[in-house]
Structure formats: C-alpha cells, structure tokens
Amino acid sequence: LTASLGLYPSYCASEDMGKGFAKITTGLILGFSLGPYLGGLIAANSSYSRAFIVAGIILIAVFAAGTRYLPEEPRLPRGLDAISPLSGLRSLLFKRSLLGCWAAAFGGSFISGMFMAFFPLYLRGLGMSAAGVGLLFSLRSVANGLFRLPAGLALDRFNRPGTMVFLGLVSLALLNQLFVFIEDDLTLAALSVLFGVAIAFTFNSLGTTVARESPPELKGMAMGLYTTCFYSGCLISNFLMGYVVEAGGYRMGFGLSSAIGLFLALPGVLLIARQKPSSNAPGR
C-alpha cells in the first residue's frame, strides 16, 4: 500500500493528484467493501474458517493479476541526489503542511478506528446478524469508494485541503457519536453511508496534500509516515477505547473517541490551512 501511494505521484501532474489519489484508493476501498459483505454471507451460511479461506484465494488471484500491470519506470525527475533516511526525515519534519497532514491523519483514524473495532460489537449487541453487520460495513465502504473521485476532483478544482479536512473531521466525530444513540436498522445504514462519505473527503484530501507537498525524492517516505500515523491512530484508539467501553459502555467510548480524535487532529488542520495553495492548482 505505501509503495503504491508513494509511486503514483510520479505518474500524475500536480493539478491531477487529487483525482489520481482517488483512483488508487478507490481500488483499495472496493476490497474493503466487498470483503465484509461476502465474508458475512459465507460465515452466516457456512463457517468463519471457510470465509477466511475464500478471502485468501481471492487475494492471491487479484495479486497475481495486478502484478502484470505494474509500471516499469516511474517518471521521476532526473538529477536528484541520493539522500540518507535521516536527512530526508529531517527535511520532511520542517514542512508544516506535512506535519499537519500526519497529525490530522492520526486524529481522524482515532475516530474511524473506534468505528471499525467496536461498531460490529455494538451491532451484535443489538441482535443484528453477521450478514447484517457485513452489509452496514459494505455500505460505508461503498460510499467511501464512490465519493473518492468527487472528493479528488473537488480538491483539484478548489485546492482548499484545510477546509475539506476540517469539514470531514467534524462530520466523522458527529456521526461517530450518533451511532450509539440509534437502534433502527435503516437509520444505521444511512449513517454508515454518511460516515463513508466523510472518510472519503477527509483522507483523500490528506493523502493528496502529502503527495503535493513532499519533495519528489521523498514522496515514499512521506507517504510511509502518513500511513504510519493513520494505522497508529487506529491501533491506539482500539487499545484505549476498549478499556473505556468496558468501564463506561459504548456511549462513553464513542463519545470520548470523537472528542480525543478532534483534539488531536485540529492543530494539524490549522497547519494545513495556513499553507499557501499550490501554484500548480487549477484556476490560480
């Protein structure tokens, strides 16, 4: 994943990076959308072990097919000097816009990580079947995938990543809190779709900004740090919020995760918003 995200900017013009990031992550989201639903159906009608076996077979088949179409030579600028990892890291840490993206990614994933880990448990507590849980997760993932391209096109057109990230994060926090006050299946489905849309606009804007703001020879490292912040936020959220849910219930856990996620992400949003719009953005 990190290698793909670090490679794609070499094949995109700066003004098309939002669209490019949207396309590559849409492929990722399609896997997330089909996996839970198909896995839930197989588990409900057969067994969990068979669901994992089918998933492994599909993964191997898709990987084998995809390797045939990997690009051979990226269009990297010529004449770039080799740079050591430590020097590259120091260079990236001096770019406030990148620090902002990493902080916002950590905070946003702290919120979305709560949803991914504990929302299925909440749904099962309501008596929903494994297939129903998989369907709600698929709705979220499908919405995430479908709105990636519109999010990328909007970012390319208006070049206001700070605004888009802020609106997306606030939406994530509010929706994350609402889930545990709802028990109606249709309303939960609608909220899952909206949650997917918020994820699309938030993280598509963050990933594209990292690609635009990082030097060509350090895009892989910048993307690696971005994905590290994302998954670290999920990991720490899952670890800490498990204790909160156990002690105070789902409402406290979802509410606290939304508050903490926003608190961690908003300083990053300010750093992104203060960054001058790219001179390569359309319409400038």
Short mmCIF file of N, CA, C and O in Angstrom, two decimals, residues 28-44 48 51 55 115-116 120 129-142:
data_model
loop_
_atom_site.label_atom_id
_atom_site.label_comp_id
_atom_site.label_asym_id
_atom_site.label_seq_id
_atom_site.Cartn_x
_atom_site.Cartn_y
_atom_site.Cartn_z
N LEU A 28 -8.53 0.20 -3.37
CA LEU A 28 -8.40 -0.31 -2.01
C LEU A 28 -9.76 -0.43 -1.33
O LEU A 28 -10.08 -1.43 -0.68
N ILE A 29 -10.60 0.61 -1.52
CA ILE A 29 -11.90 0.63 -0.87
C ILE A 29 -12.81 -0.46 -1.42
O ILE A 29 -13.63 -1.04 -0.69
N LEU A 30 -12.69 -0.76 -2.70
CA LEU A 30 -13.52 -1.81 -3.28
C LEU A 30 -13.29 -3.14 -2.56
O LEU A 30 -14.23 -3.90 -2.32
N GLY A 31 -12.02 -3.40 -2.23
CA GLY A 31 -11.72 -4.61 -1.48
C GLY A 31 -12.35 -4.59 -0.10
O GLY A 31 -12.93 -5.59 0.36
N PHE A 32 -12.29 -3.44 0.56
CA PHE A 32 -12.90 -3.31 1.89
C PHE A 32 -14.42 -3.43 1.82
O PHE A 32 -15.05 -3.92 2.76
N SER A 33 -15.02 -2.97 0.72
CA SER A 33 -16.48 -3.00 0.61
C SER A 33 -16.99 -4.40 0.31
O SER A 33 -18.01 -4.84 0.87
N LEU A 34 -16.30 -5.12 -0.56
CA LEU A 34 -16.75 -6.46 -0.91
C LEU A 34 -16.42 -7.49 0.17
O LEU A 34 -17.19 -8.42 0.41
N GLY A 35 -15.26 -7.30 0.82
CA GLY A 35 -14.81 -8.28 1.79
C GLY A 35 -15.77 -8.53 2.94
O GLY A 35 -16.18 -9.67 3.18
N PRO A 36 -16.17 -7.47 3.68
CA PRO A 36 -17.07 -7.70 4.82
C PRO A 36 -18.40 -8.32 4.43
O PRO A 36 -18.92 -9.20 5.12
N TYR A 37 -18.96 -7.84 3.30
CA TYR A 37 -20.27 -8.35 2.90
C TYR A 37 -20.20 -9.82 2.48
O TYR A 37 -20.98 -10.66 2.95
N LEU A 38 -19.24 -10.14 1.59
CA LEU A 38 -19.11 -11.52 1.15
C LEU A 38 -18.71 -12.43 2.31
O LEU A 38 -19.20 -13.55 2.45
N GLY A 39 -17.78 -11.93 3.16
CA GLY A 39 -17.36 -12.72 4.31
C GLY A 39 -18.52 -12.98 5.26
O GLY A 39 -18.66 -14.09 5.79
N GLY A 40 -19.36 -11.95 5.48
CA GLY A 40 -20.51 -12.12 6.35
C GLY A 40 -21.50 -13.14 5.79
O GLY A 40 -22.05 -13.96 6.53
N LEU A 41 -21.71 -13.11 4.47
CA LEU A 41 -22.63 -14.07 3.85
C LEU A 41 -22.10 -15.49 3.99
O LEU A 41 -22.85 -16.42 4.33
N ILE A 42 -20.81 -15.66 3.71
CA ILE A 42 -20.22 -17.00 3.81
C ILE A 42 -20.25 -17.50 5.25
O ILE A 42 -20.58 -18.67 5.52
N ALA A 43 -19.91 -16.62 6.19
CA ALA A 43 -19.90 -17.03 7.60
C ALA A 43 -21.30 -17.39 8.08
O ALA A 43 -21.48 -18.34 8.86
N ALA A 44 -22.30 -16.62 7.62
CA ALA A 44 -23.67 -16.89 8.05
C ALA A 44 -24.20 -18.20 7.49
O ALA A 44 -25.01 -18.88 8.14
N TYR A 48 -16.84 -19.38 9.63
CA TYR A 48 -15.84 -18.32 9.55
C TYR A 48 -14.55 -18.84 8.90
O TYR A 48 -13.88 -18.10 8.16
N ALA A 51 -14.89 -18.67 5.24
CA ALA A 51 -14.85 -17.28 4.79
C ALA A 51 -13.42 -16.79 4.65
O ALA A 51 -13.06 -16.12 3.67
N ALA A 55 -11.36 -15.70 1.21
CA ALA A 55 -10.69 -14.40 1.15
C ALA A 55 -9.24 -14.57 0.72
O ALA A 55 -8.72 -13.78 -0.09
N PHE A 115 -14.88 3.18 15.20
CA PHE A 115 -15.98 2.63 14.40
C PHE A 115 -15.66 1.22 13.92
O PHE A 115 -16.47 0.29 14.07
N MET A 116 -14.48 1.04 13.36
CA MET A 116 -14.14 -0.26 12.77
C MET A 116 -14.02 -1.36 13.81
O MET A 116 -14.37 -2.51 13.54
N PRO A 120 -19.07 -3.17 15.12
CA PRO A 120 -19.62 -4.53 14.95
C PRO A 120 -20.09 -5.14 16.28
O PRO A 120 -21.13 -5.81 16.32
N SER A 129 -27.52 -9.80 12.72
CA SER A 129 -26.82 -10.98 12.23
C SER A 129 -25.46 -10.61 11.67
O SER A 129 -25.17 -9.43 11.40
N ALA A 130 -24.61 -11.63 11.46
CA ALA A 130 -23.29 -11.39 10.87
C ALA A 130 -23.42 -10.80 9.48
O ALA A 130 -22.65 -9.92 9.07
N ALA A 131 -24.40 -11.28 8.70
CA ALA A 131 -24.63 -10.73 7.36
C ALA A 131 -25.06 -9.27 7.42
O ALA A 131 -24.64 -8.45 6.59
N GLY A 132 -25.89 -8.93 8.42
CA GLY A 132 -26.31 -7.54 8.56
C GLY A 132 -25.17 -6.62 8.92
O GLY A 132 -25.05 -5.50 8.40
N VAL A 133 -24.29 -7.07 9.82
CA VAL A 133 -23.10 -6.29 10.17
C VAL A 133 -22.23 -6.08 8.94
O VAL A 133 -21.75 -4.98 8.67
N GLY A 134 -22.03 -7.15 8.18
CA GLY A 134 -21.23 -7.03 6.96
C GLY A 134 -21.83 -6.08 5.96
O GLY A 134 -21.12 -5.32 5.28
N LEU A 135 -23.17 -6.07 5.87
CA LEU A 135 -23.84 -5.17 4.93
C LEU A 135 -23.62 -3.71 5.31
O LEU A 135 -23.33 -2.87 4.45
N LEU A 136 -23.73 -3.38 6.60
CA LEU A 136 -23.52 -2.00 7.03
C LEU A 136 -22.09 -1.55 6.76
O LEU A 136 -21.85 -0.41 6.33
N PHE A 137 -21.14 -2.44 7.00
CA PHE A 137 -19.75 -2.08 6.72
C PHE A 137 -19.53 -1.92 5.22
O PHE A 137 -18.74 -1.07 4.78
N SER A 138 -20.20 -2.73 4.43
CA SER A 138 -20.07 -2.60 2.98
C SER A 138 -20.67 -1.29 2.49
O SER A 138 -20.12 -0.65 1.59
N LEU A 139 -21.79 -0.88 3.07
CA LEU A 139 -22.38 0.40 2.69
C LEU A 139 -21.42 1.55 2.97
O LEU A 139 -21.26 2.47 2.15
N ARG A 140 -20.78 1.51 4.13
CA ARG A 140 -19.80 2.54 4.47
C ARG A 140 -18.65 2.54 3.46
O ARG A 140 -18.22 3.58 2.97
N SER A 141 -18.15 1.35 3.13
CA SER A 141 -17.01 1.25 2.22
C SER A 141 -17.38 1.63 0.80
O SER A 141 -16.59 2.27 0.10
N VAL A 142 -18.57 1.24 0.35
CA VAL A 142 -19.02 1.62 -1.00
C VAL A 142 -19.15 3.13 -1.11
O VAL A 142 -18.72 3.74 -2.09
#
